[in-house]
Amino acid sequence: MKVLVIGNGGREHALAWKLAQGQRVSQVYVAPGNGGTLRDARLKNVALTNPHELADWAEANKIALTVVGPEAPLAAGVVDIFRGRGLRIFGPTKAAAQLESSKAFAKDFMARHGIPTARYQTFSDANAAHAYVNEQGAPIVIKADGLAAGKGVVVAMTLEEAHAAIDMILRDNSLGVTHNVEGARVVIEQFLQGEEASFIVISDGVNVQALATSQDHKRLLDGDEGPNTGGMGAYSPAPVVTPNVHAKAMHEIIGPTIAGMAKDGVPFTGFLYAGLMIDAEGRPYTIEFNARLGDPETQPILMRLKSDLFELLYAATDGRLMEQELAWDRRAALGVVLAAHGYPMNPRKGDVISGLPDDQDDAMVFHAGTAANDKGQLVSNGGRVLCATALGESVRVAQQRAYELLEPIRFDGVQYRKDIGHRAISRK
């Protein structure tokens, strides 16, 4: 069977890599793909991004299953378009994807269905937002109501930072937010203390299976300092998600979300990502929803997955998710992101990449922002360029192997953190 993966990042490279291992899979296409999917003999890039053109191509090429990686095509309604043509596709509809594409929708949904989250208010008027921040004080969280490639959230530790974030979102849009139909809006939230974790599940609209837990590092610099990014590295499992926290997340957050979406007439099918804040008493709160797999969490999670991903997602599109069993490698996995010069605000493109190690079953460099230039050289083509990912008997061993994997890689201006996994290691 032929499979199509929509997207061009590290998450999509990992999805295509894993789907290509499926017993019934004959070919995996990636649209548009990147320099890594271009170099893999088992994968083929397709130079398309328009949802309607992708549906035409999938129909003409008899694609058995399409898997959507990033949030933008979901928010644009690619799942609705494919389903309207009778094509099998895994992901949420445009209406269900509002859990990610609109922070205001998600917060109102959680309030309506009693899902634990931070107190909040939504504003379109900058003066009113500034007044609210002055009234609440800092620290406080400022979120853009729209898609912003993981950079639309500012955790403001001072009032000055909060006011600057409001202006960036509502006045000059320097964060590059894709606003929703309501126009520029900002969600201002209570600051929650605790430790973050990524809790990702698969849903067929009714049933849910949890993926292995993970945790990512959002800040650019070691010690969780510097600006927020789309993620500088991740590891799985996340020790902070104890069995008790896992049970609470499923019972208090995931279950009510899937049931609530169905009750509201927008059943959620696809990957549902709940960003959790776990407080000192082990209580999880929802800080965000994503309507797809996380990046870079996908890379270590899929490296640990032993089940056939194609069979899992194919069954989910038929409402047969619970017929599938998820099997996991007992080892930990850790991925380190290598980012471009100027990331996250002004990443430079076109730097030649060299020194890539050979792929291994338990150690892979997944490509994100890469492409081939007119000389056939592999070059940087985005903010997050590569993710060196490895398995190990513990998070510490996986960390050591991932850093050994990236050591020979070279490109001008490369930046990466030296401490990915430090939270898990410090808990031992």
PDB file of N, CA and C in Angstrom, residues 303 329 331-336 338 357-365 387-409 420 425:
ATOM      1  N   MET A 303      10.961   6.548  17.724  1.00  0.00           N
ATOM      2  CA  MET A 303      12.120   5.665  17.805  1.00  0.00           C
ATOM      3  C   MET A 303      11.864   4.541  18.819  1.00  0.00           C
ATOM      4  N   ASP A 329       9.705   0.057  23.012  1.00  0.00           N
ATOM      5  CA  ASP A 329      11.050  -0.320  23.415  1.00  0.00           C
ATOM      6  C   ASP A 329      11.251   0.147  24.854  1.00  0.00           C
ATOM      7  N   ARG A 331      13.845   0.889  26.291  1.00  0.00           N
ATOM      8  CA  ARG A 331      14.906   1.885  26.392  1.00  0.00           C
ATOM      9  C   ARG A 331      14.348   3.299  26.264  1.00  0.00           C
ATOM     10  N   ALA A 332      15.107   4.263  26.755  1.00  0.00           N
ATOM     11  CA  ALA A 332      14.767   5.675  26.595  1.00  0.00           C
ATOM     12  C   ALA A 332      15.277   6.154  25.244  1.00  0.00           C
ATOM     13  N   ALA A 333      14.703   7.256  24.762  1.00  0.00           N
ATOM     14  CA  ALA A 333      15.189   7.899  23.538  1.00  0.00           C
ATOM     15  C   ALA A 333      15.304   9.393  23.793  1.00  0.00           C
ATOM     16  N   LEU A 334      16.295  10.008  23.163  1.00  0.00           N
ATOM     17  CA  LEU A 334      16.521  11.446  23.355  1.00  0.00           C
ATOM     18  C   LEU A 334      16.964  12.060  22.035  1.00  0.00           C
ATOM     19  N   GLY A 335      16.421  13.232  21.739  1.00  0.00           N
ATOM     20  CA  GLY A 335      16.771  13.937  20.514  1.00  0.00           C
ATOM     21  C   GLY A 335      17.246  15.352  20.807  1.00  0.00           C
ATOM     22  N   VAL A 336      18.313  15.766  20.125  1.00  0.00           N
ATOM     23  CA  VAL A 336      18.879  17.109  20.274  1.00  0.00           C
ATOM     24  C   VAL A 336      18.713  17.857  18.960  1.00  0.00           C
ATOM     25  N   LEU A 338      19.533  20.663  16.263  1.00  0.00           N
ATOM     26  CA  LEU A 338      20.571  21.557  15.773  1.00  0.00           C
ATOM     27  C   LEU A 338      19.869  22.654  14.986  1.00  0.00           C
ATOM     28  N   PRO A 357      26.240  11.466  10.021  1.00  0.00           N
ATOM     29  CA  PRO A 357      26.557  10.048  10.212  1.00  0.00           C
ATOM     30  C   PRO A 357      25.566   9.156   9.473  1.00  0.00           C
ATOM     31  N   ASP A 358      25.917   7.901   9.286  1.00  0.00           N
ATOM     32  CA  ASP A 358      25.003   6.944   8.661  1.00  0.00           C
ATOM     33  C   ASP A 358      23.826   6.664   9.580  1.00  0.00           C
ATOM     34  N   ASP A 359      22.661   6.380   8.965  1.00  0.00           N
ATOM     35  CA  ASP A 359      21.482   6.005   9.737  1.00  0.00           C
ATOM     36  C   ASP A 359      21.694   4.653  10.406  1.00  0.00           C
ATOM     37  N   GLN A 360      21.167   4.521  11.614  1.00  0.00           N
ATOM     38  CA  GLN A 360      21.190   3.254  12.333  1.00  0.00           C
ATOM     39  C   GLN A 360      19.791   2.984  12.876  1.00  0.00           C
ATOM     40  N   ASP A 361      19.502   1.739  13.216  1.00  0.00           N
ATOM     41  CA  ASP A 361      18.186   1.420  13.770  1.00  0.00           C
ATOM     42  C   ASP A 361      17.931   2.140  15.089  1.00  0.00           C
ATOM     43  N   ASP A 362      18.980   2.355  15.863  1.00  0.00           N
ATOM     44  CA  ASP A 362      18.812   2.951  17.186  1.00  0.00           C
ATOM     45  C   ASP A 362      19.452   4.329  17.305  1.00  0.00           C
ATOM     46  N   ALA A 363      19.795   4.948  16.177  1.00  0.00           N
ATOM     47  CA  ALA A 363      20.379   6.288  16.180  1.00  0.00           C
ATOM     48  C   ALA A 363      20.161   6.912  14.808  1.00  0.00           C
ATOM     49  N   MET A 364      19.395   7.989  14.758  1.00  0.00           N
ATOM     50  CA  MET A 364      19.008   8.616  13.487  1.00  0.00           C
ATOM     51  C   MET A 364      19.143  10.128  13.599  1.00  0.00           C
ATOM     52  N   VAL A 365      19.613  10.743  12.538  1.00  0.00           N
ATOM     53  CA  VAL A 365      19.544  12.196  12.445  1.00  0.00           C
ATOM     54  C   VAL A 365      18.347  12.522  11.553  1.00  0.00           C
ATOM     55  N   CYS A 387      17.647  16.908  13.939  1.00  0.00           N
ATOM     56  CA  CYS A 387      17.423  16.404  15.294  1.00  0.00           C
ATOM     57  C   CYS A 387      18.138  15.061  15.433  1.00  0.00           C
ATOM     58  N   ALA A 388      19.238  15.073  16.179  1.00  0.00           N
ATOM     59  CA  ALA A 388      20.025  13.853  16.408  1.00  0.00           C
ATOM     60  C   ALA A 388      19.372  13.065  17.530  1.00  0.00           C
ATOM     61  N   THR A 389      18.902  11.859  17.210  1.00  0.00           N
ATOM     62  CA  THR A 389      18.058  11.086  18.123  1.00  0.00           C
ATOM     63  C   THR A 389      18.630   9.689  18.318  1.00  0.00           C
ATOM     64  N   ALA A 390      18.676   9.235  19.581  1.00  0.00           N
ATOM     65  CA  ALA A 390      19.260   7.918  19.859  1.00  0.00           C
ATOM     66  C   ALA A 390      18.552   7.242  21.016  1.00  0.00           C
ATOM     67  N   LEU A 391      18.600   5.919  20.994  1.00  0.00           N
ATOM     68  CA  LEU A 391      18.097   5.091  22.098  1.00  0.00           C
ATOM     69  C   LEU A 391      19.232   4.778  23.064  1.00  0.00           C
ATOM     70  N   GLY A 392      18.869   4.567  24.348  1.00  0.00           N
ATOM     71  CA  GLY A 392      19.850   4.184  25.358  1.00  0.00           C
ATOM     72  C   GLY A 392      19.166   3.530  26.540  1.00  0.00           C
ATOM     73  N   GLU A 393      19.924   2.800  27.335  1.00  0.00           N
ATOM     74  CA  GLU A 393      19.355   2.067  28.475  1.00  0.00           C
ATOM     75  C   GLU A 393      18.738   2.996  29.519  1.00  0.00           C
ATOM     76  N   SER A 394      19.116   4.263  29.496  1.00  0.00           N
ATOM     77  CA  SER A 394      18.554   5.271  30.394  1.00  0.00           C
ATOM     78  C   SER A 394      18.564   6.592  29.638  1.00  0.00           C
ATOM     79  N   VAL A 395      17.905   7.613  30.210  1.00  0.00           N
ATOM     80  CA  VAL A 395      17.944   8.929  29.572  1.00  0.00           C
ATOM     81  C   VAL A 395      19.384   9.427  29.482  1.00  0.00           C
ATOM     82  N   ARG A 396      20.167   9.163  30.505  1.00  0.00           N
ATOM     83  CA  ARG A 396      21.564   9.608  30.504  1.00  0.00           C
ATOM     84  C   ARG A 396      22.351   8.941  29.365  1.00  0.00           C
ATOM     85  N   VAL A 397      22.149   7.633  29.168  1.00  0.00           N
ATOM     86  CA  VAL A 397      22.862   6.928  28.105  1.00  0.00           C
ATOM     87  C   VAL A 397      22.365   7.401  26.735  1.00  0.00           C
ATOM     88  N   ALA A 398      21.038   7.597  26.603  1.00  0.00           N
ATOM     89  CA  ALA A 398      20.490   8.105  25.341  1.00  0.00           C
ATOM     90  C   ALA A 398      21.036   9.501  25.053  1.00  0.00           C
ATOM     91  N   GLN A 399      21.173  10.304  26.087  1.00  0.00           N
ATOM     92  CA  GLN A 399      21.742  11.646  25.945  1.00  0.00           C
ATOM     93  C   GLN A 399      23.179  11.573  25.415  1.00  0.00           C
ATOM     94  N   GLN A 400      23.970  10.705  26.030  1.00  0.00           N
ATOM     95  CA  GLN A 400      25.371  10.547  25.621  1.00  0.00           C
ATOM     96  C   GLN A 400      25.462  10.116  24.164  1.00  0.00           C
ATOM     97  N   ARG A 401      24.607   9.171  23.759  1.00  0.00           N
ATOM     98  CA  ARG A 401      24.648   8.667  22.392  1.00  0.00           C
ATOM     99  C   ARG A 401      24.192   9.726  21.385  1.00  0.00           C
ATOM    100  N   ALA A 402      23.169  10.534  21.749  1.00  0.00           N
ATOM    101  CA  ALA A 402      22.680  11.575  20.842  1.00  0.00           C
ATOM    102  C   ALA A 402      23.750  12.638  20.604  1.00  0.00           C
ATOM    103  N   TYR A 403      24.468  13.008  21.674  1.00  0.00           N
ATOM    104  CA  TYR A 403      25.522  14.015  21.508  1.00  0.00           C
ATOM    105  C   TYR A 403      26.718  13.462  20.737  1.00  0.00           C
ATOM    106  N   GLU A 404      26.992  12.174  20.899  1.00  0.00           N
ATOM    107  CA  GLU A 404      28.043  11.554  20.086  1.00  0.00           C
ATOM    108  C   GLU A 404      27.637  11.539  18.612  1.00  0.00           C
ATOM    109  N   LEU A 405      26.349  11.329  18.358  1.00  0.00           N
ATOM    110  CA  LEU A 405      25.823  11.265  16.995  1.00  0.00           C
ATOM    111  C   LEU A 405      25.975  12.609  16.277  1.00  0.00           C
ATOM    112  N   LEU A 406      25.738  13.705  16.999  1.00  0.00           N
ATOM    113  CA  LEU A 406      25.779  15.016  16.352  1.00  0.00           C
ATOM    114  C   LEU A 406      27.181  15.618  16.271  1.00  0.00           C
ATOM    115  N   GLU A 407      28.123  15.047  16.998  1.00  0.00           N
ATOM    116  CA  GLU A 407      29.453  15.647  17.120  1.00  0.00           C
ATOM    117  C   GLU A 407      30.115  15.947  15.762  1.00  0.00           C
ATOM    118  N   PRO A 408      30.046  15.041  14.760  1.00  0.00           N
ATOM    119  CA  PRO A 408      30.736  15.337  13.489  1.00  0.00           C
ATOM    120  C   PRO A 408      29.978  16.279  12.557  1.00  0.00           C
ATOM    121  N   ILE A 409      28.739  16.634  12.890  1.00  0.00           N
ATOM    122  CA  ILE A 409      27.919  17.444  11.989  1.00  0.00           C
ATOM    123  C   ILE A 409      28.397  18.895  12.025  1.00  0.00           C
ATOM    124  N   ILE A 420      20.158  18.780  26.989  1.00  0.00           N
ATOM    125  CA  ILE A 420      18.859  18.144  26.764  1.00  0.00           C
ATOM    126  C   ILE A 420      18.751  16.893  27.636  1.00  0.00           C
ATOM    127  N   ILE A 425      17.426  13.467  34.185  1.00  0.00           N
ATOM    128  CA  ILE A 425      18.632  12.959  34.823  1.00  0.00           C
ATOM    129  C   ILE A 425      18.739  13.445  36.263  1.00  0.00           C
TER     130      ILE A 425
END
